[in-house]
PDB file of C-alpha atoms in Angstrom:
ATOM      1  CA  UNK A   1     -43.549-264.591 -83.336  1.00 72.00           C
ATOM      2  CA  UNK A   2     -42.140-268.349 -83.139  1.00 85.00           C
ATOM      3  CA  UNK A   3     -39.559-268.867 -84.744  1.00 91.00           C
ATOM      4  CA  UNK A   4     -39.209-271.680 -87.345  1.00 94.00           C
ATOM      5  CA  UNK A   5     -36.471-273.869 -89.458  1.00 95.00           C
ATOM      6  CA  UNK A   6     -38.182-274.899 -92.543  1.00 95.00           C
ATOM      7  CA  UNK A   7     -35.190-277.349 -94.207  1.00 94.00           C
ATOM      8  CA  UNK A   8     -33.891-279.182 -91.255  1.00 93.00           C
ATOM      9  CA  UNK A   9     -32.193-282.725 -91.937  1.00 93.00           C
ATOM     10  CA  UNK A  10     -31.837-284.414 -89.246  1.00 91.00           C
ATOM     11  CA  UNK A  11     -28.448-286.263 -88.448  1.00 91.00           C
ATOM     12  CA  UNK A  12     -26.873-283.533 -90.812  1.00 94.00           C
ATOM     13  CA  UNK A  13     -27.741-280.477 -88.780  1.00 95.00           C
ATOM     14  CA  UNK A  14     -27.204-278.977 -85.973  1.00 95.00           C
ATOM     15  CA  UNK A  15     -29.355-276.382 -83.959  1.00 92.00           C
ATOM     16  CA  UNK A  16     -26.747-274.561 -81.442  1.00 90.00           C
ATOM     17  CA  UNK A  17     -28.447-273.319 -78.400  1.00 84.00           C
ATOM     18  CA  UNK A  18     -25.271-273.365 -75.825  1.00 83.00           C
ATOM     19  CA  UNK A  19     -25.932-269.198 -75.682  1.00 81.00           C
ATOM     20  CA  UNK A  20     -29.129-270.378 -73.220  1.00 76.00           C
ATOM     21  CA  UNK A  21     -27.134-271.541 -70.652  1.00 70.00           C
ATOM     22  CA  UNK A  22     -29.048-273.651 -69.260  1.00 65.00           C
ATOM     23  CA  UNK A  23     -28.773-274.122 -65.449  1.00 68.00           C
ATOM     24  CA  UNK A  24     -28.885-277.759 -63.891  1.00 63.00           C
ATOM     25  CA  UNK A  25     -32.203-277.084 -62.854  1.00 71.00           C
ATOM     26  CA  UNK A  26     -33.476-275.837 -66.751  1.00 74.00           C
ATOM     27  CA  UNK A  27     -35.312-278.217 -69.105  1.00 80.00           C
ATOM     28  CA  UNK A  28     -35.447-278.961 -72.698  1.00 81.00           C
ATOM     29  CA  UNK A  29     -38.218-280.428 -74.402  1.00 85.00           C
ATOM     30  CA  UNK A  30     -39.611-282.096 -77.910  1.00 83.00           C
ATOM     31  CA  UNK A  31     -43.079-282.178 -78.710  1.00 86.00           C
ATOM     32  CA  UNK A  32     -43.678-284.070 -81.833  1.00 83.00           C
ATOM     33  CA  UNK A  33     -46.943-282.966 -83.589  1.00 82.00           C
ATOM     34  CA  UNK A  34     -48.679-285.569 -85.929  1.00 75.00           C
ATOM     35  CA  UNK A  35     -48.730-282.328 -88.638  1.00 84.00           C
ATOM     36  CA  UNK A  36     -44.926-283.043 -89.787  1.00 87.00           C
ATOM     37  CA  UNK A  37     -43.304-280.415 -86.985  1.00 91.00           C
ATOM     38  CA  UNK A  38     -41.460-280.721 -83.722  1.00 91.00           C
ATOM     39  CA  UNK A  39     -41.792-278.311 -81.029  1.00 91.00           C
ATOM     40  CA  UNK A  40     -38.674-277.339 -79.308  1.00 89.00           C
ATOM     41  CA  UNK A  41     -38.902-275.264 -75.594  1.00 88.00           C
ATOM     42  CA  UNK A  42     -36.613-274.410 -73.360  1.00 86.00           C
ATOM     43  CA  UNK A  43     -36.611-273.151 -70.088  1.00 86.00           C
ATOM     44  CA  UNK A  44     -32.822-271.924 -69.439  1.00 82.00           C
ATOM     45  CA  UNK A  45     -33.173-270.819 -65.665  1.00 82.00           C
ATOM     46  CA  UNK A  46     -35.466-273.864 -64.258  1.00 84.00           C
ATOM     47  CA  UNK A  47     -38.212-271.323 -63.539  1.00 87.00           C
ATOM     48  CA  UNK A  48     -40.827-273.438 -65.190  1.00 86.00           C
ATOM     49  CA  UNK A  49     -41.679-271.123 -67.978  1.00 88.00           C
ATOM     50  CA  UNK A  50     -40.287-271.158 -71.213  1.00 88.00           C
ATOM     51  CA  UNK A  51     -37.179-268.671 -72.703  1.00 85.00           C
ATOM     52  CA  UNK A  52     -36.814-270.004 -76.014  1.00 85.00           C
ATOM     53  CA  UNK A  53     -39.028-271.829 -78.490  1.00 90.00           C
ATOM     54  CA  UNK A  54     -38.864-272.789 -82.182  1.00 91.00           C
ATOM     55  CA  UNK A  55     -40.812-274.947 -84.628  1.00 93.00           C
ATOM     56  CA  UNK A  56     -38.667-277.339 -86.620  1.00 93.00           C
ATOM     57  CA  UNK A  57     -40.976-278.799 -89.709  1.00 93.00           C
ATOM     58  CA  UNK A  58     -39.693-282.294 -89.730  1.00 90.00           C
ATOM     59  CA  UNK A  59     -38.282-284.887 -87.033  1.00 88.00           C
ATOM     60  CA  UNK A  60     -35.189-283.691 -84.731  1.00 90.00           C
ATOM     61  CA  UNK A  61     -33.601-285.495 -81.601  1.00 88.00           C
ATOM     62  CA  UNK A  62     -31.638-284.947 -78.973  1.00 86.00           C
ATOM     63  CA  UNK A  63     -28.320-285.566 -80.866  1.00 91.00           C
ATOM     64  CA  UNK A  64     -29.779-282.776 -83.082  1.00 92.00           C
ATOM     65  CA  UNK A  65     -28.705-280.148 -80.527  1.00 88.00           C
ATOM     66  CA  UNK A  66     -25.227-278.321 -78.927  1.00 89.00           C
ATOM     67  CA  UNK A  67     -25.879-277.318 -75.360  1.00 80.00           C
TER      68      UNK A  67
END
């Protein structure tokens, strides 16, 4: 199942995902969705498919994140 943060704040929290280790050639992305929630994927190994995603209810940025 996805996993999901329910009481973000953005600019207050942090979501830590340095444990991905993301190669040079990995990607991170945000999808905003017009329901209230962001999408967050990652693909650690720059396969092109996806290791890790979450729903965040809310807004989140970049700055949200520790790689």
């Amino acid at each position: 199942s996805l996993d999901r943060i329910a009481d973000f704040e953005t600019g207050v929290d942090r979501i830590n995902i340095s444990a991905l280790r993301q190669s040079a050639a990995g990607g991170f992305t945000l999808t905003a969705d017009a329901g209230g929630f962001t999408m967050v994927s990652v693909d650690a190994n720059g396969d092109g498919v996806e290791d890790f995603a979450l729903r965040v209810d809310g807004a989140v940025n970049r700055g949200d994140f520790v790689f």
